[in-house]
Amino acid sequence: MTKFTVLGGTSSDQLARKIASRLQSKYIGTELRVFPDGEGKVTLKAKPTGKIVVVQSIYPPVDSNLIRALALVSEAKKYSSQVHAVIPYLGYQRQDRQFLPREVVTMSLIAKLFKAVGASKITIVDIHSMRALNLFQIPAKNVSAVEELVKYFKRLKLRNPLVVSPDVGGWQRAKNFAHHLGVDFIVLEKHRDRRTGKVTIEQADHDEVRNRDIILVDDIISTGGSIVKAAQYLKTQKCARIYATCTHAVLIGDAEKRIKQAGVTRIVSTNTIPGKTSVVDVSPVIAKAIS
Ligand code: R5P
């Protein structure tokens, strides 16, 4: 007898199938019809039974994928009192506080919406901050993809690798990554202009990067601005190859091209956002968190 029905939203269809298979549970897909005015209509392919796990990442188009996630949870609630929302990549998570006066903290609204549509609990992969997680008024869990990413890097033949966080906010992530890989780490100092979004890296001397392969570790690569600036700086410090890794590769526009042009050999990300770089599977950690 299967314990759960895993309901896969269109943004996370493949990942949802993998989670269902690991949980030895029934998988139900969804169909999406987008009307000429941009409205989407979601249809479940079958009736779910038992406890329901809804899997839908909220990556671009962010608002559309958000409304579809909420619609799926709300629909699932008609079939079960226990609906677990699994949102591997949660768009809006970086808007977890006011950076400038009068800014709306949209993450707070989203947290309320998941409760309002009937989610019993929520699981997110590598959330940007605990502040975002704490905004939920239902049990909310963060699971880490770091060990899965590290397994990938253990298979590569790296030369004296050094883990680097592009900013101070990623200190703990880099430390954790370096610990599991059994290497050292350093943290760069990044500044972002809150009005223009422009990124700069403090130009301090980092002799320890010389001739070493670098693994730049971040949670999200979106425009690529942070990784580009960090890579350009590390090149001035005469490092060897640079790998960029993250849990969520949003890779807006020509981000991937610009990152490669900045000297990055490879981008490695997970399937919280499916794409060319998403070579690491997070279904094991999500399934473990659910079962
Ligand atoms: C910022 O604090 C995050 O951890 C990421 O470094 C950031 O969101 C990456 O964005 P982008 O690729 O646009 O620089």
Coordinates of C-alpha atoms and ligand atoms in Angstrom, one line a residue:
M1 CA 0.0 0.0 0.0
T2 CA 1.4 3.4 -0.9
K3 CA 1.6 5.9 1.9
F4 CA 1.4 9.1 -0.2
T5 CA 0.2 10.5 -3.4
V6 CA 2.8 12.7 -4.9
L7 CA 1.2 15.4 -7.1
G8 CA 3.7 16.9 -9.5
G9 CA 3.2 20.5 -10.7
T10 CA 4.5 21.3 -14.2
S11 CA 7.5 23.1 -12.9
S12 CA 8.7 20.1 -11.0
D13 CA 7.3 17.1 -12.9
Q14 CA 10.5 15.1 -13.2
L15 CA 11.6 15.7 -9.7
A16 CA 8.1 14.8 -8.3
R17 CA 8.3 11.5 -10.2
K18 CA 11.7 10.7 -8.6
I19 CA 10.4 11.6 -5.1
A20 CA 7.3 9.3 -5.6
S21 CA 9.5 6.5 -6.7
R22 CA 11.8 6.9 -3.7
L23 CA 8.8 7.0 -1.4
Q24 CA 7.3 4.0 -3.3
S25 CA 4.2 6.1 -3.6
K26 CA 1.6 6.9 -6.3
Y27 CA 2.5 9.7 -8.7
I28 CA -0.1 11.9 -10.3
G29 CA 0.8 14.5 -12.9
T30 CA -1.0 17.7 -13.8
E31 CA -1.9 19.3 -17.1
L32 CA -1.5 23.0 -17.7
R33 CA -3.4 25.0 -20.3
V34 CA -2.3 28.6 -20.7
F35 CA -4.9 30.9 -22.3
P36 CA -4.1 33.7 -24.7
D37 CA -4.4 36.3 -21.9
G38 CA -1.8 34.4 -19.8
E39 CA -4.2 32.7 -17.3
G40 CA -3.3 29.1 -16.6
K41 CA -5.7 26.3 -15.9
V42 CA -4.4 23.3 -14.0
T43 CA -6.0 19.9 -14.2
L44 CA -5.1 16.8 -12.1
K45 CA -4.6 13.7 -14.2
A46 CA -6.2 11.5 -11.6
K47 CA -7.8 11.6 -8.2
P48 CA -5.3 11.7 -5.3
T49 CA -5.8 9.5 -2.2
G50 CA -4.2 9.4 1.3
K51 CA -1.7 12.0 2.4
I52 CA -0.8 14.3 -0.5
V53 CA 2.6 15.7 -1.3
V54 CA 2.5 18.6 -3.8
V55 CA 5.8 19.3 -5.6
Q56 CA 6.1 22.6 -7.5
S57 CA 9.2 24.9 -7.6
I58 CA 8.5 28.6 -7.9
Y59 CA 11.1 29.8 -10.6
P60 CA 10.4 32.0 -13.6
P61 CA 7.7 32.7 -14.5
V62 CA 7.6 33.2 -10.8
D63 CA 4.1 34.6 -10.2
S64 CA 2.6 32.0 -12.5
N65 CA 4.4 29.1 -10.9
L66 CA 3.4 30.6 -7.5
I67 CA -0.3 30.7 -8.3
R68 CA -0.2 27.2 -9.7
A69 CA 1.5 25.9 -6.5
L70 CA -1.2 27.5 -4.4
A71 CA -3.9 26.2 -6.7
L72 CA -2.6 22.6 -6.4
V73 CA -2.4 22.8 -2.7
S74 CA -5.9 24.2 -2.5
E75 CA -7.2 21.5 -4.8
A76 CA -5.4 18.7 -3.0
K77 CA -7.0 19.9 0.3
K78 CA -10.4 18.7 -1.2
Y79 CA -9.1 15.1 -1.2
S80 CA -7.0 15.0 2.0
S81 CA -6.7 16.7 5.4
Q82 CA -2.9 16.4 5.1
V83 CA -1.3 18.2 2.3
H84 CA 2.5 18.7 2.4
A85 CA 3.8 21.4 0.1
V86 CA 7.2 20.7 -1.3
I87 CA 8.6 23.9 -2.9
P88 CA 12.2 22.9 -3.8
Y89 CA 12.9 26.5 -5.1
L90 CA 10.8 29.1 -3.4
G91 CA 10.8 32.3 -5.4
Y92 CA 10.6 35.5 -3.4
Q93 CA 12.7 34.0 -0.6
R94 CA 15.3 36.8 -0.9
Q95 CA 12.5 39.3 -0.1
D96 CA 12.5 38.3 3.5
R97 CA 13.0 41.8 5.1
Q98 CA 12.8 45.5 4.3
F99 CA 16.1 46.6 2.8
L100 CA 14.8 50.1 1.9
P101 CA 12.0 52.1 3.5
R102 CA 8.4 51.3 2.3
E103 CA 9.4 48.0 0.6
V104 CA 6.8 45.3 0.8
V105 CA 8.1 42.0 2.4
T106 CA 6.4 39.8 -0.1
M107 CA 7.9 36.6 1.4
S108 CA 5.7 37.3 4.4
L109 CA 2.5 37.3 2.2
I110 CA 3.5 34.1 0.5
A111 CA 4.0 32.4 3.8
K112 CA 0.5 33.4 4.8
L113 CA -0.9 32.2 1.4
F114 CA 0.4 28.7 1.9
K115 CA -1.4 28.4 5.2
A116 CA -4.6 30.0 3.8
V117 CA -4.9 27.5 0.9
G118 CA -4.6 24.6 3.4
A119 CA -0.9 23.4 3.4
S120 CA -0.3 21.3 6.6
K121 CA 3.4 21.7 6.3
I122 CA 6.0 23.0 3.8
T123 CA 9.5 21.8 2.9
I124 CA 12.0 23.9 1.0
V125 CA 15.5 23.1 -0.3
D126 CA 18.4 25.4 0.9
I127 CA 16.3 28.4 1.7
H128 CA 18.1 31.7 1.5
S129 CA 17.6 32.6 5.2
M130 CA 16.1 31.2 8.3
R131 CA 14.2 34.5 8.5
A132 CA 12.3 33.5 5.4
L133 CA 11.5 30.1 6.9
N134 CA 10.4 31.6 10.2
L135 CA 7.7 33.6 8.4
F136 CA 5.6 30.5 7.8
Q137 CA 2.8 29.9 10.2
I138 CA 2.7 26.2 9.5
P139 CA 5.5 23.7 10.3
A140 CA 8.3 24.6 7.8
K141 CA 11.4 22.6 7.1
N142 CA 14.6 23.4 5.2
V143 CA 16.6 20.5 3.7
S144 CA 20.1 20.9 2.4
A145 CA 21.4 19.8 -1.0
V146 CA 25.0 20.5 0.1
E147 CA 26.0 16.8 0.7
E148 CA 24.5 15.8 -2.7
L149 CA 26.5 18.6 -4.4
V150 CA 29.7 17.5 -2.6
K151 CA 29.2 13.9 -3.8
Y152 CA 29.4 15.3 -7.4
F153 CA 32.6 17.2 -6.7
K154 CA 34.2 14.2 -5.0
R155 CA 34.1 12.5 -8.3
L156 CA 36.1 15.2 -10.1
K157 CA 39.9 15.2 -10.1
L158 CA 40.4 18.7 -8.6
R159 CA 43.9 20.2 -8.0
N160 CA 44.2 21.3 -4.3
P161 CA 40.6 22.6 -4.2
L162 CA 39.5 25.6 -2.2
V163 CA 35.9 26.4 -1.5
V164 CA 35.0 30.1 -1.8
S165 CA 31.8 31.9 -0.8
P166 CA 31.3 35.1 -2.9
D167 CA 29.8 36.8 0.2
V168 CA 29.7 36.9 3.9
G169 CA 26.1 35.7 4.0
G170 CA 27.2 32.4 2.5
W171 CA 29.8 31.8 5.2
Q172 CA 28.0 28.8 6.8
R173 CA 27.2 27.2 3.5
A174 CA 30.8 27.4 2.3
K175 CA 32.0 26.0 5.7
N176 CA 29.6 23.1 5.5
F177 CA 30.5 22.4 1.9
A178 CA 34.2 22.5 2.6
H179 CA 33.8 20.3 5.7
H180 CA 32.0 17.6 3.7
L181 CA 34.6 17.8 0.9
G182 CA 37.5 17.8 3.5
V183 CA 39.1 21.0 2.2
D184 CA 39.6 24.7 3.3
F185 CA 37.3 27.6 2.6
I186 CA 37.5 31.4 2.4
V187 CA 34.9 34.1 2.2
L188 CA 34.9 37.1 -0.1
E189 CA 33.3 40.4 0.7
K190 CA 30.6 41.3 -1.8
H191 CA 28.6 44.6 -1.8
R192 CA 25.3 45.0 -3.6
D193 CA 23.9 48.4 -4.3
R194 CA 20.3 48.0 -3.0
R195 CA 18.9 50.5 -5.6
T196 CA 20.8 49.5 -8.8
G197 CA 21.6 45.8 -7.9
K198 CA 25.2 46.4 -8.9
V199 CA 27.7 44.0 -7.3
T200 CA 31.3 44.7 -6.3
I201 CA 33.9 42.5 -4.6
E202 CA 36.3 43.9 -2.1
Q203 CA 39.8 43.7 -3.7
A204 CA 41.8 42.3 -0.8
D205 CA 44.8 40.0 -1.4
H206 CA 44.1 36.3 -1.3
D207 CA 47.4 34.5 -1.9
E208 CA 45.9 31.2 -0.8
V209 CA 43.9 30.9 -4.1
R210 CA 47.1 30.9 -6.3
N211 CA 47.3 27.8 -8.5
R212 CA 44.4 26.1 -6.8
D213 CA 41.1 24.9 -8.3
I214 CA 38.3 27.0 -6.9
I215 CA 34.7 25.9 -6.1
L216 CA 32.5 29.0 -5.8
V217 CA 29.6 28.0 -3.7
D218 CA 26.3 30.0 -3.6
D219 CA 22.6 29.2 -2.8
I220 CA 21.2 30.9 -5.9
I221 CA 22.7 32.0 -9.2
S222 CA 20.2 34.3 -10.8
T223 CA 21.6 37.1 -13.0
G224 CA 25.1 35.6 -12.5
G225 CA 26.4 39.0 -11.3
S226 CA 27.8 37.7 -8.0
I227 CA 29.6 34.7 -9.6
V228 CA 30.9 36.8 -12.5
K229 CA 32.5 39.4 -10.2
A230 CA 33.9 36.8 -7.8
A231 CA 35.4 34.8 -10.8
Q232 CA 37.0 37.9 -12.3
Y233 CA 38.5 38.8 -9.0
L234 CA 39.8 35.2 -8.3
K235 CA 41.4 35.2 -11.8
T236 CA 43.4 38.4 -10.8
Q237 CA 44.6 36.3 -7.8
K238 CA 46.0 33.7 -10.2
C239 CA 43.8 30.7 -9.2
A240 CA 43.6 27.6 -11.5
R241 CA 40.2 26.4 -12.7
I242 CA 37.0 27.8 -11.3
Y243 CA 33.8 25.8 -10.8
A244 CA 30.6 27.5 -9.8
T245 CA 28.0 25.5 -7.8
C246 CA 24.6 26.4 -6.4
T247 CA 21.4 24.7 -5.3
H248 CA 19.2 26.8 -7.5
A249 CA 20.4 27.9 -11.0
V250 CA 17.8 30.4 -12.1
L251 CA 20.3 31.7 -14.8
I252 CA 18.4 34.6 -16.1
G253 CA 19.0 35.7 -19.8
D254 CA 22.6 35.2 -20.8
A255 CA 23.9 34.6 -17.3
E256 CA 25.4 31.2 -18.2
K257 CA 27.4 32.8 -21.1
R258 CA 28.6 35.7 -19.0
I259 CA 29.7 33.3 -16.2
K260 CA 31.7 31.2 -18.7
Q261 CA 33.2 34.3 -20.2
A262 CA 34.4 35.3 -16.7
G263 CA 36.5 32.1 -16.7
V264 CA 34.2 29.6 -15.0
T265 CA 34.9 26.1 -16.3
R266 CA 31.6 24.5 -15.3
I267 CA 28.3 25.4 -13.5
V268 CA 26.9 22.6 -11.3
S269 CA 23.4 22.9 -9.8
T270 CA 20.5 20.7 -8.7
N271 CA 17.2 19.8 -10.2
T272 CA 15.2 22.2 -7.9
I273 CA 15.3 24.1 -11.1
P274 CA 15.6 21.9 -14.2
G275 CA 18.1 22.9 -16.8
K276 CA 21.4 22.3 -18.5
T277 CA 23.4 22.7 -15.3
S278 CA 21.1 20.7 -13.0
V279 CA 23.1 17.5 -12.8
V280 CA 22.6 16.8 -9.1
D281 CA 19.4 15.2 -7.9
V282 CA 17.8 16.4 -4.7
S283 CA 15.0 13.7 -4.6
P284 CA 17.0 11.6 -2.0
V285 CA 17.1 14.5 0.6
I286 CA 13.5 15.5 -0.1
A287 CA 12.2 11.9 0.2
K288 CA 14.1 11.4 3.4
A289 CA 12.5 14.6 4.9
I290 CA 9.0 13.4 4.0
S291 CA 9.1 9.8 5.0
Ligands
R5P1 C1 22.6 36.6 -2.3 O1 22.8 37.0 -1.1 C2 22.5 35.2 -2.8 O2 23.0 34.3 -1.9 C3 23.1 35.1 -4.2 O3 24.5 35.3 -4.1 C4 22.4 36.0 -5.2 O4 21.1 35.9 -5.0 C5 22.9 35.7 -6.6 O5 22.2 36.5 -7.5 P1 22.9 37.0 -8.8 O6 23.3 35.7 -9.6 O7 21.8 37.8 -9.5 O8 24.1 37.8 -8.4

